[in-house]
Short mmCIF file of N, CA and C in Angstrom, two decimals:
data_model
loop_
_atom_site.label_atom_id
_atom_site.label_comp_id
_atom_site.label_asym_id
_atom_site.label_seq_id
_atom_site.Cartn_x
_atom_site.Cartn_y
_atom_site.Cartn_z
N MET A 1 -40.65 110.62 28.72
CA MET A 1 -41.40 110.23 26.93
C MET A 1 -41.83 109.10 26.95
N LEU A 2 -42.95 108.21 26.25
CA LEU A 2 -43.05 106.89 26.35
C LEU A 2 -43.19 106.52 25.45
N ILE A 3 -42.80 105.57 25.40
CA ILE A 3 -42.40 105.39 24.57
C ILE A 3 -43.22 103.49 23.57
N LYS A 4 -43.88 103.06 22.76
CA LYS A 4 -44.64 102.16 22.15
C LYS A 4 -43.50 101.29 21.77
N LYS A 5 -43.30 99.92 21.57
CA LYS A 5 -43.03 99.15 20.70
C LYS A 5 -44.36 97.71 20.44
N GLY A 6 -44.20 97.56 19.60
CA GLY A 6 -45.07 96.32 19.37
C GLY A 6 -44.71 94.70 20.51
N VAL A 7 -45.47 94.12 19.99
CA VAL A 7 -45.18 92.83 20.02
C VAL A 7 -45.27 91.48 20.23
N ALA A 8 -44.62 90.95 19.36
CA ALA A 8 -45.17 89.84 18.26
C ALA A 8 -45.04 88.28 19.15
N ILE A 9 -46.01 86.91 18.25
CA ILE A 9 -46.17 85.99 19.49
C ILE A 9 -46.31 85.12 18.42
N VAL A 10 -45.24 84.40 18.29
CA VAL A 10 -45.43 83.39 16.95
C VAL A 10 -45.56 82.03 17.89
N PHE A 11 -46.51 81.39 17.63
CA PHE A 11 -46.16 79.06 17.49
C PHE A 11 -46.96 78.95 17.37
N ALA A 12 -46.95 77.21 16.74
CA ALA A 12 -47.13 76.45 16.14
C ALA A 12 -47.82 74.79 16.79
N GLY A 13 -49.00 74.13 16.64
CA GLY A 13 -49.21 73.94 16.99
C GLY A 13 -50.82 72.46 16.34
N LEU A 14 -50.62 72.15 16.66
CA LEU A 14 -51.80 70.92 15.44
C LEU A 14 -53.25 71.65 15.38
N PRO A 15 -53.72 71.80 14.84
CA PRO A 15 -54.66 73.31 14.53
C PRO A 15 -56.35 72.49 16.21
N TYR A 16 -56.44 71.29 16.20
CA TYR A 16 -57.64 71.12 16.97
C TYR A 16 -57.22 72.02 18.78
N MET A 17 -55.66 71.60 18.91
CA MET A 17 -54.95 72.32 19.69
C MET A 17 -54.61 73.09 19.67
N VAL A 18 -54.88 74.26 18.67
CA VAL A 18 -55.14 75.93 19.23
C VAL A 18 -56.69 76.43 19.03
N ASN A 19 -57.50 75.22 18.34
CA ASN A 19 -58.54 75.61 18.88
C ASN A 19 -59.37 75.79 20.54
N ASP A 20 -58.46 74.74 20.75
CA ASP A 20 -58.96 73.96 22.61
C ASP A 20 -58.38 75.87 22.80
N LEU A 21 -56.81 76.63 22.88
CA LEU A 21 -55.99 77.22 23.42
C LEU A 21 -57.24 78.61 22.93
N LEU A 22 -57.69 78.92 21.83
CA LEU A 22 -58.05 79.44 20.97
C LEU A 22 -59.95 79.93 21.68
N ASP A 23 -60.50 78.92 22.49
CA ASP A 23 -62.10 78.80 23.13
C ASP A 23 -61.52 78.86 24.00
N ASN A 24 -60.43 79.18 24.89
CA ASN A 24 -59.76 79.28 26.64
C ASN A 24 -60.53 80.46 27.03
N GLU A 25 -61.17 80.84 27.83
CA GLU A 25 -61.58 82.54 28.78
C GLU A 25 -60.52 82.72 28.51
N VAL A 26 -59.12 82.16 29.35
CA VAL A 26 -58.25 83.45 29.67
C VAL A 26 -57.85 83.75 28.00
N THR A 27 -57.69 83.30 26.93
CA THR A 27 -56.98 83.67 26.26
C THR A 27 -57.70 84.18 24.76
N THR A 28 -58.79 85.22 25.40
CA THR A 28 -59.47 85.81 24.21
C THR A 28 -58.76 86.33 23.87
N PHE A 29 -58.10 87.18 24.17
CA PHE A 29 -56.81 88.36 23.51
C PHE A 29 -56.31 87.04 22.05
N LEU A 30 -56.48 86.14 21.98
CA LEU A 30 -55.30 85.28 21.02
C LEU A 30 -56.98 85.87 19.54
N ARG A 31 -58.16 85.59 20.35
CA ARG A 31 -59.33 85.24 18.89
C ARG A 31 -59.33 86.06 18.16
N ARG A 32 -57.88 87.52 17.77
CA ARG A 32 -57.99 88.70 17.09
C ARG A 32 -56.78 88.28 16.41
N ALA A 33 -55.86 87.43 17.16
CA ALA A 33 -54.23 87.14 16.28
C ALA A 33 -54.70 86.51 14.74
N LEU A 34 -53.66 87.14 14.01
CA LEU A 34 -53.18 86.59 12.73
C LEU A 34 -53.47 85.08 12.85
N ARG A 35 -54.06 84.15 11.97
CA ARG A 35 -53.77 82.84 12.65
C ARG A 35 -53.77 82.09 10.71
N ARG A 36 -52.88 81.77 10.33
CA ARG A 36 -51.73 81.38 9.16
C ARG A 36 -51.63 79.45 9.73
N GLU A 37 -52.68 78.29 8.46
CA GLU A 37 -53.07 77.08 8.65
C GLU A 37 -51.60 76.70 7.27
N LEU A 38 -50.40 75.85 8.14
CA LEU A 38 -49.36 75.89 7.09
C LEU A 38 -50.16 74.45 6.35
N ASP A 39 -50.02 74.44 5.05
CA ASP A 39 -50.10 73.18 4.23
C ASP A 39 -48.51 72.42 4.17
N ASN A 40 -49.34 71.34 3.32
CA ASN A 40 -48.14 70.59 3.18
C ASN A 40 -47.05 71.25 2.08
N VAL A 41 -45.56 71.26 2.07
CA VAL A 41 -44.98 71.64 1.25
C VAL A 41 -44.60 70.89 0.45
N PRO A 42 -44.97 71.47 -1.18
CA PRO A 42 -44.37 70.57 -2.63
C PRO A 42 -42.95 70.00 -2.65
N LEU A 43 -43.16 68.99 -2.65
CA LEU A 43 -41.10 68.12 -2.97
C LEU A 43 -41.28 68.28 -3.04
N PRO A 44 -40.76 69.35 -4.54
CA PRO A 44 -39.69 69.99 -4.97
C PRO A 44 -39.07 70.54 -4.70
N ASP A 45 -39.91 71.49 -3.01
CA ASP A 45 -39.19 72.56 -2.29
C ASP A 45 -38.63 72.25 -1.17
N VAL A 46 -39.15 71.11 -0.82
CA VAL A 46 -38.76 70.44 0.72
C VAL A 46 -36.91 69.39 -0.70
N LYS A 47 -37.30 69.11 -1.09
CA LYS A 47 -36.10 68.29 -1.52
C LYS A 47 -34.32 69.53 -1.47
N ASN A 48 -35.43 70.74 -2.61
CA ASN A 48 -34.65 71.70 -2.85
C ASN A 48 -33.62 72.70 -1.20
N ALA A 49 -34.58 72.72 -0.51
CA ALA A 49 -34.23 73.07 1.24
C ALA A 49 -33.23 72.02 1.84
N PHE A 50 -33.41 70.96 1.47
CA PHE A 50 -32.26 70.27 2.08
C PHE A 50 -31.55 69.79 1.05
N LEU A 51 -31.41 70.29 0.01
CA LEU A 51 -29.88 70.16 -1.41
C LEU A 51 -29.18 71.45 0.03
N GLU A 52 -29.83 72.67 -0.15
CA GLU A 52 -29.32 73.66 0.49
C GLU A 52 -28.73 74.00 1.57
N THR A 53 -28.85 73.53 2.58
CA THR A 53 -29.21 73.79 4.37
C THR A 53 -28.20 72.22 4.34
N VAL A 54 -28.03 70.98 3.43
CA VAL A 54 -27.11 70.39 4.08
C VAL A 54 -26.21 71.42 3.17
N ALA A 55 -25.88 72.27 2.61
CA ALA A 55 -24.39 72.21 1.70
C ALA A 55 -24.40 73.74 2.87
N ASP A 56 -24.94 74.46 3.16
CA ASP A 56 -24.79 75.46 3.90
C ASP A 56 -24.01 75.15 5.61
N SER A 57 -24.44 73.22 5.68
CA SER A 57 -23.92 73.05 7.10
C SER A 57 -22.35 72.15 6.53
N GLY A 58 -21.50 72.28 5.42
CA GLY A 58 -20.71 71.94 4.84
C GLY A 58 -20.51 70.03 4.94
N LYS A 59 -21.89 70.11 4.72
CA LYS A 59 -22.21 68.31 4.44
C LYS A 59 -22.73 68.44 2.66
N THR A 60 -22.57 66.88 2.38
CA THR A 60 -23.38 67.60 0.74
C THR A 60 -24.08 65.63 0.91
N ILE A 61 -25.36 65.87 -0.71
CA ILE A 61 -26.59 64.65 -0.62
C ILE A 61 -26.95 65.25 -2.20
N SER A 62 -26.81 63.90 -2.42
CA SER A 62 -27.58 63.90 -3.55
C SER A 62 -28.85 63.67 -3.89
N GLU A 63 -28.96 64.25 -5.07
CA GLU A 63 -30.22 64.80 -5.22
C GLU A 63 -31.03 63.67 -5.26
N GLN A 64 -30.74 63.11 -5.17
CA GLN A 64 -31.52 61.63 -5.77
C GLN A 64 -32.22 60.90 -3.89
N ASP A 65 -31.08 61.69 -3.17
CA ASP A 65 -31.17 61.44 -1.26
C ASP A 65 -31.86 62.35 -0.76
N ALA A 66 -31.67 63.46 -1.47
CA ALA A 66 -32.77 64.82 -1.04
C ALA A 66 -34.01 64.37 -1.48
N LEU A 67 -34.24 63.62 -2.72
CA LEU A 67 -36.09 63.55 -3.17
C LEU A 67 -35.99 63.06 -2.31
N GLU A 68 -36.05 61.74 -1.69
CA GLU A 68 -36.53 60.51 -0.86
C GLU A 68 -36.18 60.46 0.51
N ALA A 69 -35.96 61.72 1.07
CA ALA A 69 -35.75 62.71 2.81
C ALA A 69 -36.96 63.29 2.55
N ALA A 70 -37.42 63.69 0.61
CA ALA A 70 -38.44 65.24 1.00
C ALA A 70 -39.87 63.51 0.33
N ARG A 71 -39.64 63.17 0.40
CA ARG A 71 -40.64 62.32 -0.02
C ARG A 71 -41.38 61.04 1.21
N LEU A 72 -39.95 60.59 1.85
CA LEU A 72 -40.49 60.13 3.23
C LEU A 72 -41.16 60.99 4.61
N SER A 73 -40.60 62.43 4.08
CA SER A 73 -41.33 63.57 4.84
C SER A 73 -43.11 63.66 4.57
N GLU A 74 -43.32 63.43 3.45
CA GLU A 74 -44.05 64.07 2.81
C GLU A 74 -45.18 65.30 3.35
N GLY A 75 -43.72 66.13 3.33
CA GLY A 75 -43.80 67.29 3.13
C GLY A 75 -44.45 68.34 3.87
N TYR A 76 -44.49 67.64 5.36
CA TYR A 76 -45.68 68.22 6.75
C TYR A 76 -44.65 68.88 6.91
N PRO A 77 -44.73 70.36 7.43
CA PRO A 77 -43.84 70.83 7.53
C PRO A 77 -43.05 70.09 9.12
N TYR A 78 -43.52 69.80 10.15
CA TYR A 78 -42.57 68.88 11.81
C TYR A 78 -42.18 67.72 10.83
N MET A 79 -42.15 67.19 10.03
CA MET A 79 -42.01 66.26 9.85
C MET A 79 -40.36 66.79 8.79
N VAL A 80 -41.18 67.11 8.04
CA VAL A 80 -39.64 68.26 6.92
C VAL A 80 -38.07 68.50 8.42
N GLN A 81 -38.49 68.51 9.43
CA GLN A 81 -37.51 69.17 10.11
C GLN A 81 -37.41 68.34 10.82
N LEU A 82 -38.16 67.45 11.46
CA LEU A 82 -37.30 66.02 11.85
C LEU A 82 -36.51 65.54 10.98
N VAL A 83 -36.70 65.32 9.67
CA VAL A 83 -36.37 64.14 8.93
C VAL A 83 -34.62 64.80 8.88
N GLY A 84 -34.37 66.01 8.10
CA GLY A 84 -33.83 66.46 7.81
C GLY A 84 -32.29 66.94 9.37
N TYR A 85 -33.08 66.81 10.25
CA TYR A 85 -32.24 66.83 11.38
C TYR A 85 -32.05 65.52 11.76
N TYR A 86 -32.87 64.54 11.74
CA TYR A 86 -32.05 63.07 11.95
C TYR A 86 -31.65 62.50 11.04
N MET A 87 -31.12 63.47 9.86
CA MET A 87 -30.04 62.39 8.98
C MET A 87 -28.94 63.28 8.82
N TRP A 88 -29.01 64.40 9.28
CA TRP A 88 -27.63 65.23 9.57
C TRP A 88 -27.03 64.40 10.87
N GLN A 89 -27.78 64.64 11.75
CA GLN A 89 -27.18 63.56 12.76
C GLN A 89 -26.83 62.58 12.46
N SER A 90 -27.03 61.51 11.92
CA SER A 90 -26.44 60.37 11.32
C SER A 90 -25.59 61.06 11.05
N ALA A 91 -25.25 60.80 10.17
CA ALA A 91 -23.87 60.87 8.96
C ALA A 91 -22.67 61.68 10.54
N GLN A 92 -23.36 63.06 11.15
CA GLN A 92 -22.66 63.58 12.00
C GLN A 92 -21.88 62.09 12.48
N ARG A 93 -22.93 61.17 13.32
CA ARG A 93 -22.08 60.18 14.03
C ARG A 93 -21.80 58.92 13.20
N ARG A 94 -21.21 59.27 12.36
CA ARG A 94 -20.14 58.68 11.10
C ARG A 94 -19.19 59.75 11.31
N HIS A 95 -19.26 60.54 11.47
CA HIS A 95 -18.11 62.13 11.38
C HIS A 95 -17.97 62.00 9.29
N SER A 96 -18.72 61.77 8.95
CA SER A 96 -18.78 62.25 7.35
C SER A 96 -19.77 63.19 7.35
N ASP A 97 -19.08 63.92 5.74
CA ASP A 97 -19.73 65.03 5.56
C ASP A 97 -20.79 64.62 4.43
N MET A 98 -20.72 63.23 4.39
CA MET A 98 -21.55 63.65 3.27
C MET A 98 -23.05 62.32 3.42
N ILE A 99 -24.58 62.80 3.74
CA ILE A 99 -25.07 62.95 4.42
C ILE A 99 -25.80 60.98 2.90
N THR A 100 -25.57 60.22 3.48
CA THR A 100 -26.25 58.61 2.52
C THR A 100 -27.15 58.52 2.24
N ALA A 101 -28.20 57.72 1.55
CA ALA A 101 -29.00 56.62 1.78
C ALA A 101 -29.20 56.29 2.95
N ASP A 102 -28.34 55.85 3.18
CA ASP A 102 -28.47 55.39 4.88
C ASP A 102 -28.60 55.84 6.04
N ASP A 103 -28.24 57.46 5.80
CA ASP A 103 -28.33 58.32 6.47
C ASP A 103 -30.16 58.61 6.24
N VAL A 104 -30.53 58.40 5.53
CA VAL A 104 -31.28 59.27 5.20
C VAL A 104 -32.68 58.11 5.76
N ALA A 105 -32.86 57.00 5.49
CA ALA A 105 -33.41 55.99 5.92
C ALA A 105 -33.16 56.04 7.65
N THR A 106 -32.12 55.66 8.33
CA THR A 106 -32.31 56.44 9.10
C THR A 106 -32.72 57.44 10.55
N GLY A 107 -32.16 58.51 9.52
CA GLY A 107 -33.02 60.06 9.81
C GLY A 107 -34.23 59.38 9.88
N PHE A 108 -35.28 58.64 8.42
CA PHE A 108 -36.57 59.07 8.78
C PHE A 108 -37.23 57.76 10.06
N SER A 109 -36.22 56.66 9.99
CA SER A 109 -36.64 56.19 11.50
C SER A 109 -36.79 56.95 12.39
N ASP A 110 -35.98 57.08 13.36
CA ASP A 110 -35.58 58.42 13.87
C ASP A 110 -36.86 59.36 14.09
N ALA A 111 -36.50 59.93 12.37
CA ALA A 111 -37.89 61.09 12.24
C ALA A 111 -39.15 60.57 12.94
N LEU A 112 -39.38 59.26 12.83
CA LEU A 112 -40.56 58.11 12.81
C LEU A 112 -41.26 58.40 14.80
N LEU A 113 -39.84 58.32 15.20
CA LEU A 113 -40.29 57.84 16.42
C LEU A 113 -40.85 59.14 17.35
N ALA A 114 -39.82 60.50 17.36
CA ALA A 114 -40.39 61.48 17.46
C ALA A 114 -41.13 61.77 17.02
N PHE A 115 -42.23 62.24 16.09
CA PHE A 115 -42.63 61.93 15.51
C PHE A 115 -44.01 61.77 16.05
N ASP A 116 -44.01 59.94 15.92
CA ASP A 116 -44.89 59.72 16.72
C ASP A 116 -45.59 60.15 18.40
N ASP A 117 -43.74 60.15 18.47
CA ASP A 117 -44.00 60.99 20.73
C ASP A 117 -44.91 62.35 20.64
N ALA A 118 -44.93 63.40 19.03
CA ALA A 118 -44.60 64.76 19.50
C ALA A 118 -45.59 64.35 18.56
N VAL A 119 -46.74 64.05 17.66
CA VAL A 119 -47.46 64.86 17.29
C VAL A 119 -48.77 63.70 17.51
N CYS A 120 -48.49 62.36 17.25
CA CYS A 120 -49.88 61.18 17.29
C CYS A 120 -50.06 61.49 17.85
N ALA A 121 -49.47 61.19 18.90
CA ALA A 121 -49.54 60.70 20.90
C ALA A 121 -50.67 61.53 21.09
N PRO A 122 -49.96 62.65 20.80
CA PRO A 122 -50.82 64.27 21.48
C PRO A 122 -52.02 64.44 20.40
N ALA A 123 -52.16 63.76 18.96
CA ALA A 123 -53.17 64.29 18.82
C ALA A 123 -54.60 62.94 19.14
N LEU A 124 -53.85 62.15 19.88
CA LEU A 124 -55.22 61.43 19.84
C LEU A 124 -55.95 61.41 21.48
N ASP A 125 -55.01 62.23 21.74
CA ASP A 125 -55.06 62.67 23.70
C ASP A 125 -56.84 63.11 23.64
N GLY A 126 -56.70 64.06 22.41
CA GLY A 126 -57.86 64.63 22.69
C GLY A 126 -59.72 64.89 21.92
N ILE A 127 -58.74 63.06 21.86
CA ILE A 127 -60.56 62.50 21.03
C ILE A 127 -61.36 61.81 22.45
N THR A 128 -62.14 62.31 21.99
CA THR A 128 -63.37 61.05 22.30
C THR A 128 -63.10 59.86 21.63
N GLY A 129 -64.06 58.90 22.67
CA GLY A 129 -63.91 57.48 22.18
C GLY A 129 -64.88 57.33 21.07
N ALA A 130 -66.03 57.91 20.71
CA ALA A 130 -66.68 58.02 19.61
C ALA A 130 -65.20 58.37 18.69
N GLU A 131 -64.59 59.32 18.55
CA GLU A 131 -63.77 59.79 17.25
C GLU A 131 -62.76 58.29 17.46
N LYS A 132 -61.98 58.79 18.28
CA LYS A 132 -61.03 57.21 18.07
C LYS A 132 -61.96 55.40 17.13
N THR A 133 -62.99 55.37 17.31
CA THR A 133 -63.27 54.40 16.75
C THR A 133 -63.72 54.25 15.47
N PHE A 134 -63.79 55.79 14.72
CA PHE A 134 -63.82 56.39 13.35
C PHE A 134 -62.55 56.23 12.79
N LEU A 135 -61.62 56.69 13.80
CA LEU A 135 -60.57 56.66 13.50
C LEU A 135 -59.41 55.31 12.93
N MET A 136 -60.12 54.24 14.28
CA MET A 136 -59.81 53.13 14.23
C MET A 136 -60.30 52.13 13.20
N ALA A 137 -60.83 53.03 12.92
CA ALA A 137 -61.79 52.06 11.22
C ALA A 137 -61.31 52.55 10.49
N MET A 138 -60.47 53.62 10.09
CA MET A 138 -59.65 54.41 8.77
C MET A 138 -58.57 53.53 9.03
N ALA A 139 -58.17 53.24 9.75
CA ALA A 139 -56.83 52.25 10.51
C ALA A 139 -56.47 52.06 9.30
N LYS A 140 -57.49 50.72 9.60
CA LYS A 140 -57.64 49.45 8.71
C LYS A 140 -57.30 49.68 7.36
N ASP A 141 -57.17 50.96 6.75
CA ASP A 141 -56.71 50.64 5.25
C ASP A 141 -55.54 51.61 5.17
N SER A 142 -55.71 52.36 6.11
CA SER A 142 -54.26 52.86 5.76
C SER A 142 -52.39 52.56 5.51
N PRO A 143 -51.93 52.86 4.59
CA PRO A 143 -51.40 54.38 3.99
C PRO A 143 -52.64 54.76 2.85
N GLU A 144 -53.72 53.42 2.38
CA GLU A 144 -55.00 54.15 1.57
C GLU A 144 -55.92 54.95 1.71
N PRO A 145 -56.64 54.87 0.74
CA PRO A 145 -57.87 56.64 1.35
C PRO A 145 -59.07 55.24 2.01
N THR A 146 -59.72 55.38 2.51
CA THR A 146 -61.15 54.72 3.43
C THR A 146 -62.41 55.04 2.38
N GLN A 147 -62.82 54.37 1.96
CA GLN A 147 -64.21 54.69 1.81
C GLN A 147 -65.96 55.02 2.71
N VAL A 148 -65.79 56.10 2.78
CA VAL A 148 -66.65 56.73 3.62
C VAL A 148 -68.09 54.89 4.40
N GLY A 149 -68.31 54.16 3.35
CA GLY A 149 -69.09 53.70 2.92
C GLY A 149 -68.86 52.14 4.64
N ASP A 150 -67.03 52.18 4.46
CA ASP A 150 -66.62 51.04 4.78
C ASP A 150 -66.40 51.80 6.02
N ILE A 151 -66.55 52.78 6.10
CA ILE A 151 -66.24 53.27 8.27
C ILE A 151 -67.75 52.93 8.73
N ALA A 152 -68.83 52.80 7.85
CA ALA A 152 -70.43 53.23 9.02
C ALA A 152 -70.24 50.73 8.70
N ASP A 153 -70.30 50.49 7.82
CA ASP A 153 -70.31 48.84 8.16
C ASP A 153 -68.95 48.30 9.16
N ARG A 154 -67.62 48.87 9.37
CA ARG A 154 -66.89 48.28 10.59
C ARG A 154 -67.51 48.82 12.03
N VAL A 155 -67.85 50.18 11.70
CA VAL A 155 -68.43 50.60 13.25
C VAL A 155 -69.27 50.27 13.59
N ARG A 156 -70.46 49.48 12.68
CA ARG A 156 -71.89 48.78 12.76
C ARG A 156 -72.70 50.42 13.25
N ARG A 157 -71.94 51.71 13.12
CA ARG A 157 -73.21 52.99 13.03
C ARG A 157 -74.19 53.43 11.92
N SER A 158 -74.52 54.21 11.55
CA SER A 158 -75.85 54.87 10.37
C SER A 158 -74.89 55.98 9.51
N ARG A 159 -74.88 55.81 8.80
CA ARG A 159 -74.87 56.58 8.26
C ARG A 159 -74.82 58.53 8.38
N SER A 160 -75.57 59.27 9.05
CA SER A 160 -75.25 59.98 10.10
C SER A 160 -74.15 59.87 10.94
N TRP A 161 -73.98 59.25 12.27
CA TRP A 161 -73.17 59.34 12.83
C TRP A 161 -71.55 59.15 12.17
N VAL A 162 -71.54 58.82 11.30
CA VAL A 162 -70.74 58.82 10.09
C VAL A 162 -70.33 59.94 9.59
N SER A 163 -71.35 60.83 9.15
CA SER A 163 -71.23 61.95 8.99
C SER A 163 -70.99 63.15 9.97
N LYS A 164 -70.90 62.49 11.01
CA LYS A 164 -71.41 63.83 12.07
C LYS A 164 -69.72 63.24 12.80
N TYR A 165 -69.08 61.96 12.55
CA TYR A 165 -67.63 62.42 13.02
C TYR A 165 -66.79 62.78 11.98
N ARG A 166 -67.38 62.67 10.31
CA ARG A 166 -66.22 62.75 9.91
C ARG A 166 -66.22 64.19 9.61
N ALA A 167 -67.58 65.41 9.79
CA ALA A 167 -67.01 66.58 9.87
C ALA A 167 -66.37 67.21 11.23
N ILE A 168 -66.24 66.82 11.85
CA ILE A 168 -65.97 67.01 13.65
C ILE A 168 -63.98 66.79 12.92
N LEU A 169 -63.88 65.46 12.95
CA LEU A 169 -62.45 65.28 12.29
C LEU A 169 -61.58 65.98 11.60
N ILE A 170 -62.68 66.19 10.73
CA ILE A 170 -62.39 67.01 8.75
C ILE A 170 -62.08 68.52 9.89
N LYS A 171 -62.68 68.96 10.70
CA LYS A 171 -62.82 70.66 10.99
C LYS A 171 -60.84 70.18 12.32
N ASP A 172 -61.73 69.11 12.45
CA ASP A 172 -59.97 69.32 13.90
C ASP A 172 -58.60 69.30 12.52
N LYS A 173 -58.54 68.95 11.63
CA LYS A 173 -57.42 68.39 10.75
C LYS A 173 -56.71 67.13 10.97
N LEU A 174 -57.50 66.00 11.05
CA LEU A 174 -56.88 64.89 11.39
C LEU A 174 -57.26 64.15 10.21
N ILE A 175 -58.12 64.41 9.87
CA ILE A 175 -58.46 63.54 8.36
C ILE A 175 -58.94 64.36 7.54
N ARG A 176 -58.96 64.50 6.14
CA ARG A 176 -59.68 65.09 5.20
C ARG A 176 -59.89 63.83 4.10
N SER A 177 -60.81 64.91 2.80
CA SER A 177 -61.37 64.52 1.87
C SER A 177 -60.52 64.42 0.89
N VAL A 178 -60.52 63.38 0.22
CA VAL A 178 -59.69 62.84 -1.08
C VAL A 178 -60.03 62.43 -2.42
N GLY A 179 -61.41 62.49 -2.25
CA GLY A 179 -62.18 62.53 -3.91
C GLY A 179 -63.97 62.00 -2.80
N HIS A 180 -64.71 62.37 -4.07
CA HIS A 180 -66.02 61.75 -3.31
C HIS A 180 -65.78 60.26 -2.71
N GLY A 181 -66.41 60.39 -1.12
CA GLY A 181 -67.17 59.25 -0.20
C GLY A 181 -65.71 59.11 0.18
N GLN A 182 -64.28 59.28 -0.19
CA GLN A 182 -62.96 58.77 0.02
C GLN A 182 -62.96 59.38 1.13
N LEU A 183 -61.64 59.34 1.85
CA LEU A 183 -61.31 59.66 3.45
C LEU A 183 -60.13 59.31 3.54
N GLU A 184 -58.40 59.94 4.08
CA GLU A 184 -57.44 60.30 4.34
C GLU A 184 -57.10 60.85 5.23
N PHE A 185 -55.71 59.73 5.92
CA PHE A 185 -55.43 60.68 7.27
C PHE A 185 -55.12 62.44 6.96
N ALA A 186 -55.25 63.25 7.51
CA ALA A 186 -54.23 64.51 7.06
C ALA A 186 -53.21 64.61 8.01
N VAL A 187 -52.82 64.06 9.06
CA VAL A 187 -51.63 63.72 9.44
C VAL A 187 -50.42 62.98 9.10
N PRO A 188 -49.03 62.71 8.84
CA PRO A 188 -48.48 62.13 8.24
C PRO A 188 -48.39 60.65 9.16
N HIS A 189 -49.17 59.51 8.97
CA HIS A 189 -48.06 57.82 10.09
C HIS A 189 -49.68 57.94 10.82
N LEU A 190 -50.49 58.32 11.09
CA LEU A 190 -51.34 58.88 12.06
C LEU A 190 -52.13 57.44 11.80
N GLY A 191 -52.23 56.55 10.90
CA GLY A 191 -53.09 55.80 10.86
C GLY A 191 -51.91 54.70 10.85
N GLN A 192 -51.01 54.57 11.01
CA GLN A 192 -49.99 53.61 11.19
C GLN A 192 -50.07 53.90 12.96
N TYR A 193 -50.09 54.78 13.15
CA TYR A 193 -49.17 54.78 14.39
C TYR A 193 -50.79 53.96 15.30
N LEU A 194 -52.13 54.22 14.73
CA LEU A 194 -53.44 53.55 15.43
C LEU A 194 -53.22 52.29 15.51
N GLN A 195 -52.39 51.43 14.16
CA GLN A 195 -52.69 50.21 13.98
C GLN A 195 -51.56 49.18 14.57
N SER A 196 -50.58 50.47 15.52
CA SER A 196 -49.50 49.90 16.46
C SER A 196 -50.16 49.87 17.98
N LEU A 197 -50.75 50.26 17.77
CA LEU A 197 -51.92 50.93 19.81
C LEU A 197 -52.94 49.37 20.25
#
């Protein structure tokens, strides 16, 4: 008797990395897969998730500190995970059942280092020199939005050059439009990471 069972595969990654995987000749079967892109989680939902998860772990955190942790994560799903993990670890190292504002700050600092290594650095590994030039021009304004015209001036390139790389970087979810003629980084802290290079 033959028994058929379904198989489910779930994986996560930066959109441009997923695109590279889908474009691979060996993994054509993945092109038929159901693909979902996660948006940022609303900060009140992140705050509530921190409150609930911390309580479930036997620790406590104030509403204000949970909200600050949510704000620092910017609702970016992976950063939410990292901030939560590292603030919990900070309290754990102190043998405390309470996560304090200092734990949130320490957790965010530790999360940022891990985020840079796991997200920002790999995000830049797959880009061209021209794309990096574009992003470096944007980084001068980070964390504030950048005027598209300023990018053209900074890199001394034509508007068509800027339009071409703007479209590529938006498609790869590294930047996004935030109003007429304005762009910002879609990956949290990517601008600050570029500034540090």
